[in-house]
Coordinates of C-alpha atoms in Angstrom, one line a residue:
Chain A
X1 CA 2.8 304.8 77.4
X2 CA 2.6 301.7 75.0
X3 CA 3.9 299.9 77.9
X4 CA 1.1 300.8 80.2
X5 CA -1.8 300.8 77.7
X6 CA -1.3 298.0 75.1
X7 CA -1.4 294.7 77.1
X8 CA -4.8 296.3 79.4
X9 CA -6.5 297.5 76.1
X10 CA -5.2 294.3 73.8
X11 CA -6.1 290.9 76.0
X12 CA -9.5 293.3 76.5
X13 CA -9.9 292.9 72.7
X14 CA -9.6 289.9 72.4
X15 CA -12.3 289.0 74.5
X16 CA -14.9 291.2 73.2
X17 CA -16.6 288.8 70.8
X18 CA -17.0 286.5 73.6
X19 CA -17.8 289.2 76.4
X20 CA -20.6 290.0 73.7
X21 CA -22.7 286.3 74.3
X22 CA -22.2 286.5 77.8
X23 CA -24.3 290.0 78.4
X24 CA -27.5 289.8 80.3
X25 CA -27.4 286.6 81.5
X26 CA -28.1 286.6 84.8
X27 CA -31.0 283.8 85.0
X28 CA -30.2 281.1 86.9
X29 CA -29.2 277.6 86.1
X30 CA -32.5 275.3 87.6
X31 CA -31.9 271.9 86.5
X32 CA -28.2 271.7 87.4
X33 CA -26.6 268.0 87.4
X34 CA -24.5 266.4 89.9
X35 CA -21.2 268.2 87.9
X36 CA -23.0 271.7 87.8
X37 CA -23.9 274.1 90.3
X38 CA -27.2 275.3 91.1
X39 CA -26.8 279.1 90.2
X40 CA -25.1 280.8 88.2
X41 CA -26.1 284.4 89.6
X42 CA -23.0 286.5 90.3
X43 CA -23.1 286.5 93.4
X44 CA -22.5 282.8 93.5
X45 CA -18.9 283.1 91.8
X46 CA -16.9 282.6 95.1
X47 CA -19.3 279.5 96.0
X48 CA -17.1 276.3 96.1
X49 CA -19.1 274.6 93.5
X50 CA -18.2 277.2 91.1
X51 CA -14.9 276.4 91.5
X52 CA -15.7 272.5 91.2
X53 CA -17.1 273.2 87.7
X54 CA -14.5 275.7 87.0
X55 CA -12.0 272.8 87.9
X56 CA -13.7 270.5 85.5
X57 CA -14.3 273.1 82.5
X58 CA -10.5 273.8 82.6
X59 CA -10.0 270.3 80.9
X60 CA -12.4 270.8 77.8
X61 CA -10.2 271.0 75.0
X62 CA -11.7 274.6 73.8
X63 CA -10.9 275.7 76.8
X64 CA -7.3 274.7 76.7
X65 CA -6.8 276.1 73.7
X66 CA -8.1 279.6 74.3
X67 CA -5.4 279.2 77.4
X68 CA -3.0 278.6 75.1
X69 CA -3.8 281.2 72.6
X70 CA -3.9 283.7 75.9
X71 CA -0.3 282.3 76.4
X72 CA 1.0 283.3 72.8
X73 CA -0.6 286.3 72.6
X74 CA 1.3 287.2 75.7
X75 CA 4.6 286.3 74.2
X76 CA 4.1 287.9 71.0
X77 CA 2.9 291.3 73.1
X78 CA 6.3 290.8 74.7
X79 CA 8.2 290.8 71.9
X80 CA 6.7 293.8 70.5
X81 CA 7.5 295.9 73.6
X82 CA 11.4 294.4 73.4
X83 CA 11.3 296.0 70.0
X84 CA 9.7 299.0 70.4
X85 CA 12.4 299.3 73.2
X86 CA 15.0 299.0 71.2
X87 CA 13.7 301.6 68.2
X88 CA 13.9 298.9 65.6
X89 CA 11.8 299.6 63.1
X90 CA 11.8 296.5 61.2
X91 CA 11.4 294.6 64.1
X92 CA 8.7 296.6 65.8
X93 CA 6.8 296.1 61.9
X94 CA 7.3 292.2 62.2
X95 CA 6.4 292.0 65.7
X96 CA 3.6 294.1 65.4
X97 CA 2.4 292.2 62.4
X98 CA 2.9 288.7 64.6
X99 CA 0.7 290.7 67.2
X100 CA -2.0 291.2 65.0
X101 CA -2.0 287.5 64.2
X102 CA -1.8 286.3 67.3
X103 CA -4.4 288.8 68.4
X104 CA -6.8 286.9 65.6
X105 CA -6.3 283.8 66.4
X106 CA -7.3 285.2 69.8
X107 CA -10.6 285.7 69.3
X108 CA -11.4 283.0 67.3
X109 CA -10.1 280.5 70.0
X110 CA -12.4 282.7 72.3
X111 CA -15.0 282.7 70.4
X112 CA -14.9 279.2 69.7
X113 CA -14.7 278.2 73.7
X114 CA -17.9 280.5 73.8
X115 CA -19.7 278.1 71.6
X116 CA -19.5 275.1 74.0
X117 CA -20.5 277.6 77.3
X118 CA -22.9 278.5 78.9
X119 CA -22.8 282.5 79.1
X120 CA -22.8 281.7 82.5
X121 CA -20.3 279.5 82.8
X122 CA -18.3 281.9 80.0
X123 CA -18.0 284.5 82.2
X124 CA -16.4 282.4 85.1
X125 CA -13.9 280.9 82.6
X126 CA -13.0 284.7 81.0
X127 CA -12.1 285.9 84.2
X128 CA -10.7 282.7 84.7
X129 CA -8.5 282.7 82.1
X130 CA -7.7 286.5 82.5
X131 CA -6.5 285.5 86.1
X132 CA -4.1 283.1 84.7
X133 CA -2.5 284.9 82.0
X134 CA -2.0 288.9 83.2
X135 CA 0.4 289.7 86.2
X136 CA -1.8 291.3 88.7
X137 CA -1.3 295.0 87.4
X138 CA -2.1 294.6 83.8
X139 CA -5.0 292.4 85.0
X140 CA -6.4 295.1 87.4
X141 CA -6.2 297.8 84.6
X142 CA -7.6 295.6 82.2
X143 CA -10.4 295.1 84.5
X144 CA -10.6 298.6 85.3
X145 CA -11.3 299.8 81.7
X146 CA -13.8 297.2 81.2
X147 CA -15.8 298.0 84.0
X148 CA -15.4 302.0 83.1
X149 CA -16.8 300.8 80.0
X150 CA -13.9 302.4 78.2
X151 CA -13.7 299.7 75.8
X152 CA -16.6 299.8 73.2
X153 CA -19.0 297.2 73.7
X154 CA -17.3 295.8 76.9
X155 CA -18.8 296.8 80.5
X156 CA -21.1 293.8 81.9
X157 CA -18.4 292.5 84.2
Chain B
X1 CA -52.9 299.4 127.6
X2 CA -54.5 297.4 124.3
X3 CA -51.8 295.2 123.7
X4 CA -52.3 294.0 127.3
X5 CA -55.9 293.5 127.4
X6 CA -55.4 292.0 124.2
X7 CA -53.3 289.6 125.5
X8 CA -55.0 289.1 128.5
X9 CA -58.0 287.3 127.2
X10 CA -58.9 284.2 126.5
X11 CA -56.8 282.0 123.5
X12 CA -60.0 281.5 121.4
X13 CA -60.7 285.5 121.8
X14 CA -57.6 285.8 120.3
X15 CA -58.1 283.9 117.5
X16 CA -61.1 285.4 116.6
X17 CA -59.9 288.8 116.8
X18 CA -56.7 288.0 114.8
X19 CA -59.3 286.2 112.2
X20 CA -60.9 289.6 112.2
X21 CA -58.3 292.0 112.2
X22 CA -55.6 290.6 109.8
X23 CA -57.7 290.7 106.6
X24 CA -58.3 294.1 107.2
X25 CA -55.0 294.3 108.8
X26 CA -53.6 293.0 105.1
X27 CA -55.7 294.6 103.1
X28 CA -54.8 298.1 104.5
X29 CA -58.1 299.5 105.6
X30 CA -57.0 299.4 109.0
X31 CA -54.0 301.4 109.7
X32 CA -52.2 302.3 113.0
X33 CA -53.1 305.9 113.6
X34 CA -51.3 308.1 110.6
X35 CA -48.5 310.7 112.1
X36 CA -50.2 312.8 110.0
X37 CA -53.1 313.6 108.5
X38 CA -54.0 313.5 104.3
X39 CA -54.2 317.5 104.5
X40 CA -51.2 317.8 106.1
X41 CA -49.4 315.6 104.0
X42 CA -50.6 317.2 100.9
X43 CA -49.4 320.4 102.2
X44 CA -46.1 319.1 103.3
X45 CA -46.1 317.9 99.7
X46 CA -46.5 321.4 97.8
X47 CA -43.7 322.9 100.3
X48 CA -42.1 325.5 98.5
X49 CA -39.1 324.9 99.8
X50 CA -38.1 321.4 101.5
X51 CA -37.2 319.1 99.3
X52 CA -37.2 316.4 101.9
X53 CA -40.3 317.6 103.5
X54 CA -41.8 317.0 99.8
X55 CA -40.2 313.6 99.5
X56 CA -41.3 312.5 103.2
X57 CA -44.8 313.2 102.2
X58 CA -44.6 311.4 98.9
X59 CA -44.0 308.5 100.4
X60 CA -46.3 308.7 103.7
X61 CA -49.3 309.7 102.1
X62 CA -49.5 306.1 100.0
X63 CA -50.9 305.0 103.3
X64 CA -53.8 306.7 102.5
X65 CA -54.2 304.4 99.4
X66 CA -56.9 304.9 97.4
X67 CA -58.2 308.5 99.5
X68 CA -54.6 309.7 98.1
X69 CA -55.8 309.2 94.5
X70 CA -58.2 312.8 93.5
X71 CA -55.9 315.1 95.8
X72 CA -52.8 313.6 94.2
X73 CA -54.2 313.8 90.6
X74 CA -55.3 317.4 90.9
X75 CA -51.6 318.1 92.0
X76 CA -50.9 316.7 88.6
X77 CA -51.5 320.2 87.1
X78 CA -50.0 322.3 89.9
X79 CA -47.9 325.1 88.7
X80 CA -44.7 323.5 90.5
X81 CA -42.5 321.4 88.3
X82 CA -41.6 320.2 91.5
X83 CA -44.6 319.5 93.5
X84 CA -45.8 318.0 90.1
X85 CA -42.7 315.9 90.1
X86 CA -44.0 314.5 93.9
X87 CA -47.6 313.9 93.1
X88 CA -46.4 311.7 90.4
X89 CA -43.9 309.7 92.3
X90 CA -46.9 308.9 95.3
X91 CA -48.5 308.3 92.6
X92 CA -46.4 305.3 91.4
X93 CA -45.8 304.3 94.7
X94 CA -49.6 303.8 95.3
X95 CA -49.4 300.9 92.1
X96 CA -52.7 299.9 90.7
X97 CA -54.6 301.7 93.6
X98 CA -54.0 304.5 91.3
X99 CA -55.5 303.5 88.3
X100 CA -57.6 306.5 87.9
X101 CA -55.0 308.4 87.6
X102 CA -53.6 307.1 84.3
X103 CA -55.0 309.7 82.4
X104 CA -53.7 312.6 84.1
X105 CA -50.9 310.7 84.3
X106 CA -50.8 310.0 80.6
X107 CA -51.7 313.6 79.7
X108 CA -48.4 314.6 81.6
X109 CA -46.2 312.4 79.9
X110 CA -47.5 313.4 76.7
X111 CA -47.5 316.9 77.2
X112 CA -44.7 318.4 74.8
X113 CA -44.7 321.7 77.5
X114 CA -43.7 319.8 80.4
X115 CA -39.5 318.6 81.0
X116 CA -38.6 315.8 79.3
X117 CA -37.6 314.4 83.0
X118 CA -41.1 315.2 84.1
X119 CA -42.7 313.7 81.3
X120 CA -40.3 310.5 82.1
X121 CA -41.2 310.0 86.1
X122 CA -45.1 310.0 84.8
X123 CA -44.2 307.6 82.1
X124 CA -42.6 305.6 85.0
X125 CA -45.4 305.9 87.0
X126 CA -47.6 304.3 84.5
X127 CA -45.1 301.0 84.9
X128 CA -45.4 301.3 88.3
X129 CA -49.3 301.0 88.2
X130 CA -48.8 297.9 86.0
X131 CA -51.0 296.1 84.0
X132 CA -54.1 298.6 85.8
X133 CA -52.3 301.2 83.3
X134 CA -53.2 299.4 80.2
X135 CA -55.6 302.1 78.9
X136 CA -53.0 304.2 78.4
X137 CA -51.2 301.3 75.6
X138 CA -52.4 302.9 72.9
X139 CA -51.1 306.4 74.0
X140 CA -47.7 305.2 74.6
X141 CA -47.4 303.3 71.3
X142 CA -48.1 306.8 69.7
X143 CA -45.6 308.7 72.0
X144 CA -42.9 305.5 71.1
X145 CA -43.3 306.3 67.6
X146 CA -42.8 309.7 67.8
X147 CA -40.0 310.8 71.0
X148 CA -37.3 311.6 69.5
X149 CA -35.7 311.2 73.3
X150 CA -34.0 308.4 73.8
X151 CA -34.4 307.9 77.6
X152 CA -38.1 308.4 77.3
X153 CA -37.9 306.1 74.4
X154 CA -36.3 303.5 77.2
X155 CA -38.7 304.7 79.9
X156 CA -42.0 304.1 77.6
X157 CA -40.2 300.4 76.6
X158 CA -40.0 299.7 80.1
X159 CA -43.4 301.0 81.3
X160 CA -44.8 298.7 78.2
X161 CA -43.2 296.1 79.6
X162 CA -44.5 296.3 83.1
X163 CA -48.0 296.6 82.1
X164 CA -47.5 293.4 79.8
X165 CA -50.7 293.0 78.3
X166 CA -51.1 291.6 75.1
X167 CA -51.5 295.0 73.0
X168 CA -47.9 296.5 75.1
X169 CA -46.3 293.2 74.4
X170 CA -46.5 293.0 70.6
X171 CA -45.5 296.7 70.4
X172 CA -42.2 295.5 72.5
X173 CA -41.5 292.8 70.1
X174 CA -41.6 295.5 67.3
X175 CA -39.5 297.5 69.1
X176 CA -37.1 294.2 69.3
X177 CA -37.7 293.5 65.9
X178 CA -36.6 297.2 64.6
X179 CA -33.8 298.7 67.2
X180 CA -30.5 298.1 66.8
X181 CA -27.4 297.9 69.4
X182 CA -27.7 298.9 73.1
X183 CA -31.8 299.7 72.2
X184 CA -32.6 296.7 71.3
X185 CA -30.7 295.3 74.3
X186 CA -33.0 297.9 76.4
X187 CA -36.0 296.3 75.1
X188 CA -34.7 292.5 75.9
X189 CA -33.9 293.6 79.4
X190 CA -37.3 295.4 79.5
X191 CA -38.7 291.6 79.2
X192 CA -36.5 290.1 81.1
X193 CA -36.9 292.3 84.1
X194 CA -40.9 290.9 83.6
X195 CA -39.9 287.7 83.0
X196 CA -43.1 285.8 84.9
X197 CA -45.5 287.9 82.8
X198 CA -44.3 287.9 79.2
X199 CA -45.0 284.1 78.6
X200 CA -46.9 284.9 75.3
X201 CA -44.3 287.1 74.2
X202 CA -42.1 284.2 73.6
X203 CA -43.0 282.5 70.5
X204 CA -42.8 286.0 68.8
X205 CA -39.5 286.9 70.5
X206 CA -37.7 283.2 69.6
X207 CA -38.6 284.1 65.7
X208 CA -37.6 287.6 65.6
X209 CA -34.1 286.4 67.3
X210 CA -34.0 283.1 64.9
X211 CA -34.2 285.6 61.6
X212 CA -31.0 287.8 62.8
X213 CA -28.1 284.6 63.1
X214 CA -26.2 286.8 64.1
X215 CA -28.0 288.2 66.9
X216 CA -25.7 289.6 69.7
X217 CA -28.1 288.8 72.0
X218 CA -29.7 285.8 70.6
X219 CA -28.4 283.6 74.0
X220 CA -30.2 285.8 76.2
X221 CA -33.6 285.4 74.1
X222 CA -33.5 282.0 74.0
X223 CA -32.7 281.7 78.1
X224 CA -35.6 283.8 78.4
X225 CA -37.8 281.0 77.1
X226 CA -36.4 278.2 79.1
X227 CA -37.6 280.1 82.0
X228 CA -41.0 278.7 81.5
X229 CA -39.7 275.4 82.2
X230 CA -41.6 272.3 80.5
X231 CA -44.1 275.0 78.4
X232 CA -41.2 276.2 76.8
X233 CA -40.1 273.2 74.9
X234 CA -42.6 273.3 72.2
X235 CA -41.1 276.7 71.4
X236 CA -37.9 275.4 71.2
X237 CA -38.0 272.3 70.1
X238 CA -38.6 273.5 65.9
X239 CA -36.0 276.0 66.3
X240 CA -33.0 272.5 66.7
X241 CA -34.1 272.0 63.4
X242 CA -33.2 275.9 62.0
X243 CA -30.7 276.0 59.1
X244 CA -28.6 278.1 60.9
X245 CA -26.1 275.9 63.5
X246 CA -26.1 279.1 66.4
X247 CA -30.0 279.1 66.3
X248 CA -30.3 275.1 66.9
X249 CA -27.1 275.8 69.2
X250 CA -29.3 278.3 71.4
X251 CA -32.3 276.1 71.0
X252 CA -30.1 273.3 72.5
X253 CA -28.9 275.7 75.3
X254 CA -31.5 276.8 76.6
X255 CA -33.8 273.0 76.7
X256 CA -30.6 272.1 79.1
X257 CA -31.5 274.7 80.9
X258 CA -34.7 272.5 82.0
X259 CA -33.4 269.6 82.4
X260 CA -35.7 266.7 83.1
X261 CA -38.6 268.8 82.2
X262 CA -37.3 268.8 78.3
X263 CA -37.8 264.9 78.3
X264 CA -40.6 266.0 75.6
X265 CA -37.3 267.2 73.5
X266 CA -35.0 263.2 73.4
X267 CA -36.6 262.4 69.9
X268 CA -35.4 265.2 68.4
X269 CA -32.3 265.6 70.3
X270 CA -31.4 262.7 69.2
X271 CA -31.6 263.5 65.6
X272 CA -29.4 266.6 66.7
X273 CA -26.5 264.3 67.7
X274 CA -25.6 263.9 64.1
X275 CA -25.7 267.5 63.1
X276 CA -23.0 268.9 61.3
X277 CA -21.9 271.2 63.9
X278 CA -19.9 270.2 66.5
X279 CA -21.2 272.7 69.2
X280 CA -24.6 271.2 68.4
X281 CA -24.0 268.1 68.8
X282 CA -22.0 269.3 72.4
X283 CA -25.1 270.9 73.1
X284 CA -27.2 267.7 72.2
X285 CA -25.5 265.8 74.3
X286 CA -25.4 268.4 77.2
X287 CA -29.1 268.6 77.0
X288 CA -29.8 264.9 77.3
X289 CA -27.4 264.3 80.0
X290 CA -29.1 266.8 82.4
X291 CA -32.7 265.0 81.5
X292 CA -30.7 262.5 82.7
X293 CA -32.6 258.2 83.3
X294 CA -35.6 259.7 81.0
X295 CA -33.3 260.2 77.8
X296 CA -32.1 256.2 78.6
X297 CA -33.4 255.8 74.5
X298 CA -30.7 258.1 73.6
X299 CA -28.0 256.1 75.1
X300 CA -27.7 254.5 72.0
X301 CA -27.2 257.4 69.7
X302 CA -24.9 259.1 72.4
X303 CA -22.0 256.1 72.1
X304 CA -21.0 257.1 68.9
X305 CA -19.9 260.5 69.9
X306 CA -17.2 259.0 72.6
X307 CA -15.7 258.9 68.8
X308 CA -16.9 262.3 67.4
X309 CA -14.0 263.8 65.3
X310 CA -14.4 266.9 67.9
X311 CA -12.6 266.2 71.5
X312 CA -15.0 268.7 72.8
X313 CA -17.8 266.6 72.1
X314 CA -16.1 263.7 73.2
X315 CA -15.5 265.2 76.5
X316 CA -19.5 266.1 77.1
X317 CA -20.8 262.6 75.9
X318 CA -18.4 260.9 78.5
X319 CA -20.4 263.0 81.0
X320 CA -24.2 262.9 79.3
X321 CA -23.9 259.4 79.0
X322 CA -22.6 258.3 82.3
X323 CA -25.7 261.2 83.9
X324 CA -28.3 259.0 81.6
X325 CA -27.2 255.4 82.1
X326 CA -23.6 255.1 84.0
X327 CA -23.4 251.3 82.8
X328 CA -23.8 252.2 79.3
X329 CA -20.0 252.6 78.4
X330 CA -18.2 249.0 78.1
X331 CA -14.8 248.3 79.8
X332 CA -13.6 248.4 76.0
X333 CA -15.0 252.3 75.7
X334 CA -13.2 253.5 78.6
X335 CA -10.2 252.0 78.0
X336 CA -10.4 253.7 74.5
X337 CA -11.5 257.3 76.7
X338 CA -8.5 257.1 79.2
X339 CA -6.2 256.7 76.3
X340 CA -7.8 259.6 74.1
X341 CA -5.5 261.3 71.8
X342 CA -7.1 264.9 73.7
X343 CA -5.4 265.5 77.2
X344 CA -8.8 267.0 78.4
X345 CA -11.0 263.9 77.6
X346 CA -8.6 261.5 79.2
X347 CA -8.7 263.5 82.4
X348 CA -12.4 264.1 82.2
X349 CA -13.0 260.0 81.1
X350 CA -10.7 259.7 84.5
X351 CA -12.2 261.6 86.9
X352 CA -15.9 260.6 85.4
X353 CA -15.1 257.0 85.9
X354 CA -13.8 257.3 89.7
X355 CA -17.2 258.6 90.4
X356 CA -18.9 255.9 89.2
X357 CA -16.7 253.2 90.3

């Protein structure tokens, strides 16, 4: 149960304070450059020149470091399931505790990245970045619950 | 037979007829023959027991137009909920043409006998009528104040917002001012679904959003504005100068938004490149890039950020200052860019510079 419900419900989380800035914003981009495409309506998300500005909003150095807080959050969400696994109590406490940390530092490195995006463009790089760091089932629940709006605050993907 | 002869004469008789025929063509007053006629349709519409007959004839009679209006409004106070229920959708569907039915269609919403989902499809109705509905305003302000429901508090938000005169608009801004949560967001997407019409909402709106900082869904009011392209920049343009960094952040935000058409905006976002936020300055810079050659005065206020403390704002003035001037950065500044301490702003400087080259 842990298993199947912690890493859909925690990396959902994490992302809320950001998913909250990026609600309602459906109006498109009109003055787009030469680096920027010309809409940002959702329907425009498999367009090649999103991709092109993904490409180029993968180097920004917030952005990097949301990936790699994604990254550590991933390993510390493993380690807490190899605990729990193996019924140690003091271990599951730390690792849990680590979690909880890690989980933190999540959302301020998300919510940081948010600051220098566009909602827009923060809603490409979430599911972005949720592409990147969930194996395909954890990624599809995840997105499941979000769009159930199971998760409190969370259902404009 | 008609078609024929009509094609069959002359070009210029053509002409003329279709000179004649499409205003009125356009303008509805003439028709092609009706399936059916009005009394028909209005029985059709009181069927006691198809629902789809009842539908069908809600939605043909509106090619009656205005004729539909007294038969439609009497049906207002039939004894079926139902029937009721269809006189008020044609009703809708007829927009403005229906403006003298506002008060009967007020009177229903109002009415504390009738459903709360009646009273909600009349209150929907009045939107549909639009701005023609403004009488009823004053009426709806009351009814706001006092539902208790909380879908025909979001149907009476979103009927004020469709008729969008002045006297509906301030009570929405109000509304914005005083709800809370996923209410408050009702009312914001209320406005934003008028977006064209709410022009002199704005001013009003940007305050009530600048006094919350923390307003979840400051962004979104602040886009709203830049949708008024160059108008919108006198709005903004105070707020870069708010004490609070996410309220000049969304100020910045949303004049990039307009691109060349904030040009008005360069003196002042230049003063904004040394704020003490590093996402303001980010967004600064972001803004003048995309007014691109017109910002060329801010060219020299935008070097010093290829050494902001932030690598983030290194990595947008690379890009802003190329967009404004692309001979601005000396051999000595890129050489300094491609060998940044920050992985992202060496590939960015990199990949900026083959474009230019």
């Amino acid at each position: 149960m842990l298993r199947k419900v912690l890493p859909a419900a925690a990396l959902a989380v994490v992302l809320l304070t950001l998913m909250a800035r990026t609600r309602h914003s459906d109006v498109p981009l009109d003055a787009e450059d030469d680096w920027m495409p010309s809409s940002t309506s959702s329907s425009s998300w498999s367009d090649g020149t999103w991709e092109v500005r993904l490409e180029e909003l993968r180097t920004l150095p917030a952005y990097r470091e949301a990936e790699q807080a994604l990254r550590d959050l991933e390993e510390s969400r493993s380690a807490l399931l190899k605990s729990a696994d193996a019924s140690d109590a003091d271990a599951m406490l730390a690792a849990g505790a680590n979690y909880q940390r890690t989980l933190q530092l999540n959302r301020d490195k998300l919510s940081q990245l948010g600051e220098y995006l566009d909602p827009a463009e923060a809603r490409a790089c979430l599911q972005d970045l949720v592409q990147q760091s969930q194996e395909g089932d954890q990624r599809d629940a995840m997105i499941l619950e979000i769009r159930l709006g199971i998760l409190a605050g969370v259902n404009s993907w | 037979m008609v078609i024929r002869s009509f094609l069959a004469r002359p070009p210029i008789g053509k002409a003329t007829m279709l000179l004649v025929l499409m205003p009125l063509l356009l303008s509805g007053r003439l028709g092609f023959p009706a399936e059916q006629s009005l009394r028909s349709l209005l029985e059709e519409l009181q069927h006691p027991e198809d629902a789809s007959a009842r539908f069908r004839a809600a939605e043909s009679i509106v090619e009656y137009g205005v004729l539909a209006v007294p038969p439609l409004r009497s049906l207002l106070s039939h004894s079926d909920g139902r029937v009721r229920y269809c006189a008020c959708s044609a009703l809708g569907r007829l927009g403005p043409t229906a403006q003298n039915a506002v008060p009967d269609l007020f009177a229903m919403a109002a009415n504390p006998q009738e459903c709360e989902i009646q009273r909600g499809y009349a209150i929907r109705s009045l939107g549909q009528i639009g701005p023609a509905a403004a009488s009823a305003v004053p009426g709806l302000q009351s009814l706001l104040r006092e539902n208790s429901d909380p879908n025909l508090w979001r149907q009476i938000i979103n009927t004020l917002a469709a008729i969008a005169t002045e006297e509906a608009l301030s009570t929405l801004i109000e509304s914005f001012q005083q709800a809370e949560g996923e209410d408050r967001e009702a009312v914001l997407c209320a406005l934003q679904r008028q977006s064209g019409r709410i022009r002199s909402a704005i001013p009003a709106l940007l305050a009530v959003s600048a006094g919350r900082p923390d307003d979840p869904v400051g962004d979104e009011v602040f886009l709203l504005a830049s949708g008024f392209g160059r108008e919108a920049v006198d709005d903004l343009v105070p707020y870069l100068r708010s004490p609070v960094p996410d309220t000049r952040r969304r100020a910045a935000l949303a004049l990039s938004r307009l691109g060349p058409a904030a040009s008005d905006a360069v003196p002042v976002l230049c003063e904004t490149l040394k704020d003490q936020s590093a996402f303001v300055r980010f967004w600064a810079a972001k803004t003048l890039g995309k007014i691109g050659p017109d910002a060329r005065r801010a060219s020299e206020f935008l070097l010093p950020l290829l050494e902001d403390t932030d690598p983030n704002v290194r990595w947008e003035a690379v890009s802003a200052i190329v967009k404004i001037d692309p001979t601005a950065i000396t051999e000595n500044g890129w050489q300094r860019l491609l060998n940044d301490p920050e992985p992202g702003v060496r590939e960015r400087s990199a990949s900026i510079r083959s474009t230019i080259r």
